Amino acid sequence: MTNTAYNTERRMDELDRIPDQTVIPWSVAFSVSWGSLRRRFFRSLITMAGVILAIAFLTYMLVTDDVTNALILVNQDQLNILLQKADVDIIAATGTDKRMMLLIGLSLFTCLVGIINSMLMSVTERIREIGTMKCLGALSTFILKIYFIESALQGVIGTLIGLLVGFVVGFGISVHSFHGYVWQYLPVVEILKSLGISAVIGALISVVAAIAPAQWASAKEPVDAMRVEQ
Amino acid sequence: MTSEPIIRTVNISKIYKIGEEELYALRDVSLEIRRNEYVSIMGPSGSGKSTFFNMVGALDKPSKGDVFMAGYRLTDLSPSQLAWVRCHNIGYVFQSFNLIPTMTALENVAIARIFSGRTPSEARKDAAEALGQVGLSDRLEHVPGALSGGQQQRVAIARAIVNKPSIILADEPTGNLDLHTGEEIIKLLSDMKTNFGITIITATHDTKMLSASDTVVWIKDGRVDRVAARSDVKIEVGSIDGSTLA
């Protein structure tokens, strides 16, 4: 006897046309990604470590550079001695030098490769999960959304921590070397500008690193979920 | 309308190309599955059973031939429409449960409901109800790792029925379970058929499955070897068991 309480919600043979699947809003995708990040905390931490280190390094370099440049411009004897003690080339040091830029660029590139790598690994680990979601009716765009949000979130959180760490270390070392002069001739605008640059670069890296793995993840076929690998 | 079988395959073949050679995983399989039928697809591994199962479940496309579901030819549907069919019309149950390990039982079921367009709070409510129907009302907040195999498979069945589909596809649902738990799962699937009128299609080589089936389909070397009604099978169960156990 068929239970009357159960009605197949939309019987295919009663439809004139099969509808398109519902598109899941970003807010729901966000809560799924957030849950997954939280429960794979250590995994996310490793991915984030790459961003944190790269952005901390960039911020540190830019902030210390801002401070020494401001102090060089003061051109005061006692301060110049301190600068020389700190190995700053008073004459040549006008702006960031090329070698440093190369070093920063390389570290950022390494970080980019690192995030892509660990996101790809996380996707590989979860191929069956992606296949299962597709069996449950997830569209490729939904998979794209959750993986994009996941790596972007790691990037943004990593960037914020990196900014803080880089700033604190860079500023701390400057205060240690040049004492009160740092406060006296504090290049507030330049430092804020440097923090802004670091934040933008961090965000860019996160987004670029998120796209490839998310694309790859969303292209997986549901039939992959059925394969038993034991 | 009711005369139209819920699934009809017409001469479907699946061909894999390995270098120059063509390998037929399935060869010209034509089969009809009626609404509210419990069908077991039997066959050793490598027989094409899983390939056939994937075609019927709208998870894979045949190289030749057509699969019709409730009169719709699946190859005519867009990816989005196929996703709709998988979401609303089919519930999947897997051998290794395939629950999402980072989600609780409730969330695992609710996500399937969310895909059908419900809000998260509506989805949780419906998920709790579905988990109640499989007897897991007291395990809502457990993650899969904290549940036994049988309980995980129950969560998977709750997930399969939460969108009230007309078909449940179960691929070796008892394959990872002990004898007793496997029987409970078969009973549960059988109840879904009896109580809710869901068509059950299982791929299996578990002879326990036979007693619950209305129809048994044997697949061998990519072809349908034999189709038998339950009444015919019962007589043979002994001999199958006898031959495999001997």
Coordinates of C-alpha atoms in Angstrom, one line a residue:
Chain A
M1 CA 0.0 0.0 0.0
T2 CA 1.5 3.3 -1.0
N3 CA 1.7 5.9 1.7
T4 CA -0.3 9.0 0.8
A5 CA 1.9 11.3 2.8
Y6 CA 4.7 10.7 0.4
N7 CA 4.2 12.3 -3.0
T8 CA 7.1 12.4 -5.4
E9 CA 7.5 16.1 -5.5
R10 CA 7.7 16.6 -9.3
R11 CA 7.2 13.6 -11.4
M12 CA 9.1 13.8 -14.6
D13 CA 6.3 12.4 -16.7
E14 CA 3.9 15.1 -15.6
L15 CA 6.2 17.9 -16.8
D16 CA 6.1 19.4 -20.3
R17 CA 9.7 20.2 -20.0
I18 CA 12.4 19.3 -17.5
P19 CA 13.2 22.6 -15.7
D20 CA 16.7 23.9 -15.2
Q21 CA 18.4 23.2 -11.9
T22 CA 18.1 25.8 -9.2
V23 CA 21.2 28.0 -8.9
I24 CA 22.4 28.1 -5.3
P25 CA 23.1 31.6 -4.0
W26 CA 26.6 32.7 -3.0
S27 CA 25.5 33.0 0.7
V28 CA 24.7 29.3 0.9
A29 CA 28.0 28.4 -1.0
F30 CA 29.8 30.6 1.5
S31 CA 28.4 28.7 4.5
V32 CA 29.4 25.4 2.9
S33 CA 32.9 26.6 2.3
W34 CA 33.3 28.1 5.7
G35 CA 32.2 24.9 7.4
S36 CA 34.7 22.9 5.3
L37 CA 37.5 25.3 6.1
R38 CA 36.8 25.3 9.8
R39 CA 36.8 21.5 10.0
R40 CA 39.9 21.1 8.0
F41 CA 41.6 23.7 10.1
F42 CA 45.2 22.4 9.9
R43 CA 45.0 21.8 6.2
S44 CA 43.8 25.4 5.6
L45 CA 46.5 26.6 7.9
I46 CA 49.2 25.1 5.7
T47 CA 47.7 26.7 2.6
M48 CA 47.5 30.0 4.5
A49 CA 51.1 29.8 5.7
G50 CA 52.3 30.4 2.2
V51 CA 50.3 33.6 1.9
I52 CA 51.2 34.7 5.4
L53 CA 54.9 34.3 4.8
A54 CA 54.9 36.0 1.4
I55 CA 52.8 38.9 2.4
A56 CA 54.7 39.3 5.7
F57 CA 57.9 39.4 3.8
L58 CA 56.6 42.0 1.3
T59 CA 55.1 44.2 4.0
Y60 CA 58.3 44.0 6.1
M61 CA 60.5 45.0 3.2
L62 CA 58.2 47.9 2.2
V63 CA 57.7 49.2 5.7
T64 CA 61.4 49.2 6.7
D65 CA 62.2 50.8 3.3
D66 CA 59.6 53.6 4.0
V67 CA 61.2 54.3 7.4
T68 CA 64.8 54.3 6.3
N69 CA 64.0 56.5 3.3
A70 CA 62.2 59.0 5.5
L71 CA 65.2 59.1 7.9
I72 CA 67.8 59.5 5.1
L73 CA 65.9 62.6 3.9
V74 CA 66.3 64.1 7.4
N75 CA 70.1 64.1 6.9
Q76 CA 71.2 64.6 10.5
D77 CA 74.7 63.6 11.7
Q78 CA 73.7 61.4 14.6
L79 CA 71.0 59.8 12.6
N80 CA 73.3 59.2 9.6
I81 CA 75.6 57.3 12.0
L82 CA 72.8 55.1 13.1
L83 CA 71.8 54.5 9.5
Q84 CA 75.3 53.5 8.6
K85 CA 75.4 51.2 11.6
A86 CA 72.3 49.6 10.2
D87 CA 74.0 49.0 6.9
V88 CA 71.9 51.5 5.0
D89 CA 73.6 53.0 1.9
I90 CA 72.8 56.7 2.5
I91 CA 73.8 57.9 -0.9
A92 CA 72.4 55.2 -3.1
A93 CA 69.2 54.5 -1.1
T94 CA 66.6 56.4 -3.1
G95 CA 63.6 54.1 -3.3
T96 CA 63.4 50.4 -3.5
D97 CA 66.3 48.8 -5.3
K98 CA 66.0 46.3 -8.2
R99 CA 67.4 43.3 -6.4
M100 CA 65.0 43.7 -3.6
M101 CA 62.1 43.9 -6.1
L102 CA 63.3 40.7 -7.7
L103 CA 63.4 39.0 -4.4
I104 CA 60.0 40.1 -3.5
G105 CA 58.6 39.1 -6.9
L106 CA 60.1 35.6 -6.5
S107 CA 58.7 35.1 -3.1
L108 CA 55.3 36.1 -4.3
F109 CA 55.5 33.8 -7.2
T110 CA 56.5 30.9 -4.9
C111 CA 53.6 31.7 -2.8
L112 CA 51.2 31.6 -5.8
V113 CA 52.5 28.2 -6.9
G114 CA 52.2 27.0 -3.3
I115 CA 48.6 27.9 -2.9
I116 CA 47.7 26.5 -6.3
N117 CA 49.5 23.3 -5.4
S118 CA 47.8 22.8 -2.0
M119 CA 44.4 23.7 -3.5
L120 CA 44.8 21.2 -6.2
M121 CA 45.7 18.6 -3.6
S122 CA 42.7 19.4 -1.6
V123 CA 40.6 19.1 -4.8
T124 CA 42.2 15.7 -5.6
E125 CA 41.4 14.5 -2.1
R126 CA 37.8 15.4 -2.5
I127 CA 37.1 14.2 -6.0
R128 CA 34.6 11.8 -4.7
E129 CA 33.0 14.5 -2.6
I130 CA 32.6 16.6 -5.7
G131 CA 31.2 13.7 -7.6
T132 CA 28.7 13.0 -4.8
M133 CA 27.6 16.6 -4.7
K134 CA 27.0 16.4 -8.5
C135 CA 25.0 13.2 -8.0
L136 CA 22.9 15.1 -5.5
G137 CA 22.2 17.8 -8.1
A138 CA 25.0 20.3 -7.7
L139 CA 25.7 22.3 -10.8
S140 CA 29.3 22.9 -11.9
T141 CA 28.9 26.5 -11.0
F142 CA 28.2 25.6 -7.4
I143 CA 31.3 23.5 -7.1
L144 CA 33.2 26.5 -8.7
K145 CA 31.7 28.8 -6.1
I146 CA 32.6 26.7 -3.1
Y147 CA 36.2 26.1 -4.1
F148 CA 36.6 29.7 -5.2
I149 CA 35.3 31.0 -1.9
E150 CA 37.4 28.5 0.0
S151 CA 40.7 29.5 -1.6
A152 CA 39.8 33.2 -1.6
L153 CA 39.0 33.0 2.1
Q154 CA 42.3 31.4 2.9
G155 CA 44.0 34.1 0.8
V156 CA 42.2 37.0 2.5
I157 CA 42.8 35.7 6.0
G158 CA 46.4 34.9 5.2
T159 CA 46.9 38.3 3.7
L160 CA 45.5 40.0 6.8
I161 CA 47.8 38.0 9.1
G162 CA 50.7 38.5 6.8
L163 CA 50.1 42.3 6.8
L164 CA 50.0 42.4 10.6
V165 CA 53.1 40.2 11.1
G166 CA 55.2 42.0 8.4
F167 CA 54.2 45.4 9.8
V168 CA 54.9 44.6 13.4
V169 CA 58.3 43.0 12.6
G170 CA 59.4 45.7 10.2
F171 CA 58.4 48.5 12.5
G172 CA 59.8 46.8 15.5
I173 CA 63.2 46.4 13.9
S174 CA 63.2 50.0 12.7
V175 CA 62.4 51.2 16.3
H176 CA 65.1 49.0 17.6
S177 CA 67.7 50.4 15.2
F178 CA 66.8 54.1 15.1
H179 CA 65.1 54.6 18.5
G180 CA 62.9 57.7 18.9
Y181 CA 63.8 59.0 15.4
V182 CA 61.3 56.6 13.9
W183 CA 58.4 58.2 15.8
Q184 CA 59.8 61.7 15.2
Y185 CA 59.9 61.3 11.4
L186 CA 57.2 58.7 11.0
P187 CA 56.3 58.4 7.2
V188 CA 52.6 57.7 8.0
V189 CA 51.3 58.1 4.4
E190 CA 54.1 56.0 2.9
I191 CA 53.5 53.2 5.4
L192 CA 49.8 53.2 4.7
K193 CA 50.5 53.1 1.0
S194 CA 52.8 50.1 1.4
L195 CA 50.2 48.3 3.5
G196 CA 47.7 49.0 0.8
I197 CA 50.0 47.7 -1.9
S198 CA 50.6 44.5 0.1
A199 CA 46.9 44.0 0.6
V200 CA 46.1 44.4 -3.1
I201 CA 48.9 42.0 -4.1
G202 CA 47.7 39.5 -1.5
A203 CA 44.2 39.7 -2.7
L204 CA 45.3 39.3 -6.4
I205 CA 47.4 36.3 -5.6
S206 CA 44.5 34.6 -3.7
V207 CA 42.1 35.2 -6.6
V208 CA 44.5 34.0 -9.3
A209 CA 45.5 31.0 -7.3
A210 CA 41.8 30.2 -6.6
I211 CA 40.7 30.2 -10.2
A212 CA 42.6 27.2 -11.6
P213 CA 41.8 24.7 -8.9
A214 CA 38.2 25.8 -8.8
Q215 CA 37.9 25.3 -12.5
W216 CA 39.5 21.9 -12.4
A217 CA 37.2 20.8 -9.5
S218 CA 34.0 21.9 -11.2
A219 CA 34.8 20.0 -14.4
K220 CA 34.8 16.6 -12.6
E221 CA 32.1 14.2 -13.7
P222 CA 29.6 12.7 -11.2
V223 CA 30.6 9.2 -12.4
D224 CA 33.9 9.7 -10.6
A225 CA 31.9 9.4 -7.3
M226 CA 30.8 5.9 -8.2
R227 CA 34.3 4.5 -8.7
V228 CA 35.4 2.6 -5.6
E229 CA 39.0 3.0 -4.9
Q230 CA 40.1 0.9 -2.0
Chain B
M1 CA 1.3 7.6 -18.9
T2 CA 1.7 4.7 -16.5
S3 CA 2.3 2.3 -19.3
E4 CA 5.6 4.1 -20.1
P5 CA 8.4 2.4 -18.1
I6 CA 10.3 4.7 -15.8
I7 CA 13.5 3.7 -17.4
R8 CA 14.0 2.2 -20.9
T9 CA 17.3 1.6 -22.5
V10 CA 17.4 1.1 -26.2
N11 CA 20.5 -0.7 -27.7
I12 CA 23.0 1.1 -25.4
S13 CA 26.6 0.4 -25.9
K14 CA 29.6 1.8 -24.1
I15 CA 32.9 1.7 -25.9
Y16 CA 36.3 2.5 -24.4
K17 CA 39.1 3.1 -26.8
I18 CA 42.4 1.7 -25.6
G19 CA 44.9 2.7 -28.3
E20 CA 43.6 1.3 -31.6
E21 CA 41.5 -1.3 -29.9
E22 CA 37.8 -0.8 -29.1
L23 CA 36.6 -2.3 -25.8
Y24 CA 32.9 -2.9 -25.3
A25 CA 32.0 -2.4 -21.7
L26 CA 28.3 -2.7 -22.8
R27 CA 26.9 -4.1 -26.0
D28 CA 23.4 -3.4 -27.3
V29 CA 21.6 -3.5 -24.0
S30 CA 17.9 -3.0 -24.1
L31 CA 15.9 -3.2 -20.9
E32 CA 12.7 -1.8 -19.4
I33 CA 12.2 -1.0 -15.7
R34 CA 8.7 -0.3 -14.6
R35 CA 7.6 2.1 -11.9
N36 CA 7.6 0.8 -8.3
E37 CA 9.7 -2.2 -9.3
Y38 CA 12.7 -3.5 -7.2
V39 CA 15.3 -4.5 -9.7
S40 CA 18.6 -6.1 -8.9
I41 CA 21.3 -6.0 -11.5
M42 CA 23.7 -9.0 -10.9
G43 CA 27.0 -9.7 -12.4
P44 CA 30.6 -10.2 -11.5
S45 CA 33.0 -7.3 -11.5
G46 CA 34.0 -6.3 -15.0
S47 CA 30.7 -7.6 -16.4
G48 CA 29.6 -4.1 -17.4
K49 CA 27.2 -4.0 -14.5
S50 CA 28.5 -0.7 -13.1
T51 CA 28.7 0.9 -16.5
F52 CA 25.1 0.0 -17.1
F53 CA 24.1 1.3 -13.7
N54 CA 25.8 4.6 -14.4
M55 CA 23.9 5.0 -17.7
V56 CA 20.6 4.3 -16.0
G57 CA 21.5 6.7 -13.3
A58 CA 22.1 9.6 -15.7
L59 CA 25.7 9.7 -14.5
D60 CA 27.3 8.6 -17.8
K61 CA 26.3 8.7 -21.4
P62 CA 26.3 5.7 -23.7
S63 CA 28.5 5.7 -26.8
K64 CA 25.6 4.3 -28.8
G65 CA 21.9 4.0 -28.1
D66 CA 19.5 5.9 -25.9
V67 CA 18.4 5.9 -22.3
F68 CA 14.8 7.1 -21.7
M69 CA 13.7 8.2 -18.2
A70 CA 10.0 8.8 -17.8
G71 CA 9.8 9.2 -21.5
Y72 CA 12.6 11.8 -21.7
R73 CA 15.7 10.9 -23.7
L74 CA 18.6 11.7 -21.4
T75 CA 20.9 12.8 -24.3
D76 CA 18.4 15.6 -25.1
L77 CA 18.8 17.2 -21.7
S78 CA 21.2 20.0 -20.9
P79 CA 23.7 19.7 -18.1
S80 CA 21.5 21.9 -16.0
Q81 CA 18.4 19.7 -16.7
L82 CA 20.4 16.6 -16.0
A83 CA 21.3 18.1 -12.6
W84 CA 17.6 18.7 -12.0
V85 CA 16.9 15.1 -12.8
R86 CA 19.6 13.8 -10.5
C87 CA 18.4 16.1 -7.8
H88 CA 14.7 15.6 -7.9
N89 CA 14.1 12.3 -9.6
I90 CA 16.9 10.0 -8.4
G91 CA 18.4 9.2 -5.0
Y92 CA 21.8 7.6 -5.0
V93 CA 23.2 5.2 -2.5
F94 CA 26.8 4.1 -2.8
Q95 CA 28.8 1.1 -1.6
S96 CA 31.2 3.3 0.4
F97 CA 28.3 5.6 1.6
N98 CA 30.0 8.7 0.1
L99 CA 29.0 11.0 3.0
I100 CA 30.8 14.3 3.3
P101 CA 33.1 13.7 6.2
T102 CA 33.2 17.3 7.4
M103 CA 29.4 17.5 7.7
T104 CA 27.1 16.1 10.4
A105 CA 24.4 13.5 9.5
L106 CA 21.9 16.4 9.4
E107 CA 24.0 18.5 7.1
N108 CA 24.8 15.6 4.8
V109 CA 21.1 15.2 4.2
A110 CA 20.2 18.9 4.2
I111 CA 22.7 19.7 1.5
A112 CA 20.8 17.5 -1.0
R113 CA 17.6 19.4 0.0
I114 CA 19.4 22.7 -0.5
F115 CA 20.2 21.7 -4.1
S116 CA 16.5 21.4 -4.7
G117 CA 16.2 25.1 -4.0
R118 CA 15.1 25.0 -0.3
T119 CA 16.5 27.5 2.2
P120 CA 19.0 26.1 4.7
S121 CA 16.5 26.2 7.5
E122 CA 13.7 24.4 5.5
A123 CA 16.4 21.9 4.4
R124 CA 17.4 21.1 7.9
K125 CA 13.8 20.5 8.9
D126 CA 13.2 18.1 6.0
A127 CA 16.5 16.4 6.6
A128 CA 15.6 15.8 10.3
E129 CA 12.3 14.2 9.1
A130 CA 14.1 12.0 6.5
L131 CA 16.6 10.9 9.2
G132 CA 13.7 10.0 11.4
Q133 CA 12.3 7.8 8.6
V134 CA 15.5 5.7 8.6
G135 CA 15.5 5.6 12.4
L136 CA 18.4 8.0 13.1
S137 CA 16.5 10.8 15.0
D138 CA 19.1 10.6 17.8
R139 CA 22.1 10.9 15.6
L140 CA 21.5 14.2 13.8
E141 CA 24.6 15.9 15.0
H142 CA 27.1 13.0 14.6
V143 CA 29.7 13.3 11.8
P144 CA 30.1 10.1 9.6
G145 CA 33.3 9.1 11.4
A146 CA 31.3 8.7 14.7
L147 CA 28.7 6.4 13.1
S148 CA 28.8 2.7 12.3
G149 CA 28.7 1.5 8.7
G150 CA 25.1 0.6 8.9
Q151 CA 24.2 4.0 10.4
Q152 CA 26.2 5.8 7.6
Q153 CA 24.3 3.9 5.0
R154 CA 21.1 4.9 6.7
V155 CA 22.2 8.5 6.5
A156 CA 22.9 7.9 2.8
I157 CA 19.4 6.5 2.3
A158 CA 17.9 9.5 4.2
R159 CA 19.8 11.7 1.8
A160 CA 18.5 9.7 -1.2
I161 CA 14.9 10.1 -0.1
V162 CA 14.9 13.7 1.2
N163 CA 14.0 15.1 -2.2
K164 CA 11.2 12.5 -2.6
P165 CA 12.6 11.0 -5.8
S166 CA 10.8 8.3 -7.9
I167 CA 14.0 6.2 -8.2
I168 CA 16.6 5.1 -5.8
L169 CA 19.8 3.8 -7.4
A170 CA 21.9 1.7 -5.0
D171 CA 25.4 0.5 -6.1
E172 CA 26.4 -2.4 -4.0
P173 CA 24.7 -0.9 -0.9
T174 CA 25.6 -3.8 1.3
G175 CA 29.1 -4.3 0.0
N176 CA 30.8 -2.7 3.0
L177 CA 28.4 -4.1 5.6
D178 CA 28.3 -7.2 7.7
L179 CA 25.6 -9.8 7.0
H180 CA 23.1 -8.6 9.6
T181 CA 23.5 -4.9 8.8
G182 CA 23.3 -5.6 5.1
E183 CA 19.9 -7.3 5.6
E184 CA 18.6 -4.3 7.6
I185 CA 19.6 -2.0 4.7
I186 CA 17.9 -4.3 2.2
K187 CA 14.8 -4.3 4.3
L188 CA 14.9 -0.5 4.5
L189 CA 15.2 -0.1 0.8
S190 CA 12.4 -2.6 0.3
D191 CA 10.3 -0.5 2.8
M192 CA 11.0 2.6 0.7
K193 CA 9.5 0.8 -2.3
T194 CA 6.5 -0.5 -0.4
N195 CA 5.7 2.6 1.6
F196 CA 6.6 5.3 -0.8
G197 CA 6.3 3.7 -4.2
I198 CA 9.9 4.4 -5.1
T199 CA 11.5 2.3 -7.8
I200 CA 14.6 0.6 -6.5
I201 CA 17.5 -0.3 -8.7
T202 CA 20.5 -2.0 -7.2
A203 CA 23.7 -3.3 -8.6
T204 CA 24.9 -6.2 -6.5
H205 CA 26.5 -9.5 -6.3
D206 CA 24.9 -10.1 -2.9
T207 CA 22.5 -13.0 -3.2
K208 CA 20.6 -11.7 -0.1
M209 CA 19.3 -9.0 -2.4
L210 CA 17.4 -11.5 -4.5
S211 CA 14.7 -12.1 -2.0
A212 CA 13.7 -8.5 -1.9
S213 CA 13.8 -8.1 -5.7
D214 CA 10.9 -8.2 -8.1
T215 CA 13.1 -8.7 -11.0
V216 CA 16.7 -9.8 -11.3
V217 CA 18.8 -8.9 -14.3
W218 CA 22.1 -10.8 -14.9
I219 CA 24.7 -9.0 -16.9
K220 CA 27.6 -10.9 -18.4
D221 CA 30.3 -9.7 -20.8
G222 CA 28.5 -6.4 -21.4
R223 CA 25.2 -8.0 -22.4
V224 CA 22.0 -8.9 -20.6
D225 CA 22.4 -12.6 -19.9
R226 CA 19.1 -13.2 -18.3
V227 CA 16.1 -11.4 -16.8
A228 CA 14.0 -13.3 -14.3
A229 CA 11.1 -12.5 -12.0
R230 CA 11.4 -13.2 -8.3
S231 CA 9.2 -16.3 -8.4
D232 CA 11.7 -17.9 -10.8
V233 CA 14.7 -16.8 -8.9
K234 CA 13.7 -18.2 -5.5
I235 CA 14.1 -21.7 -6.7
E236 CA 17.6 -20.9 -7.9
V237 CA 18.9 -19.1 -4.9
G238 CA 19.8 -22.4 -3.3
S239 CA 21.8 -23.5 -6.3
I240 CA 23.6 -20.2 -6.5
D241 CA 24.5 -20.3 -2.9
G242 CA 25.3 -23.9 -3.1
S243 CA 27.6 -23.4 -6.1
T244 CA 29.4 -20.4 -4.6
L245 CA 29.8 -21.8 -1.2
A246 CA 30.8 -25.3 -2.2

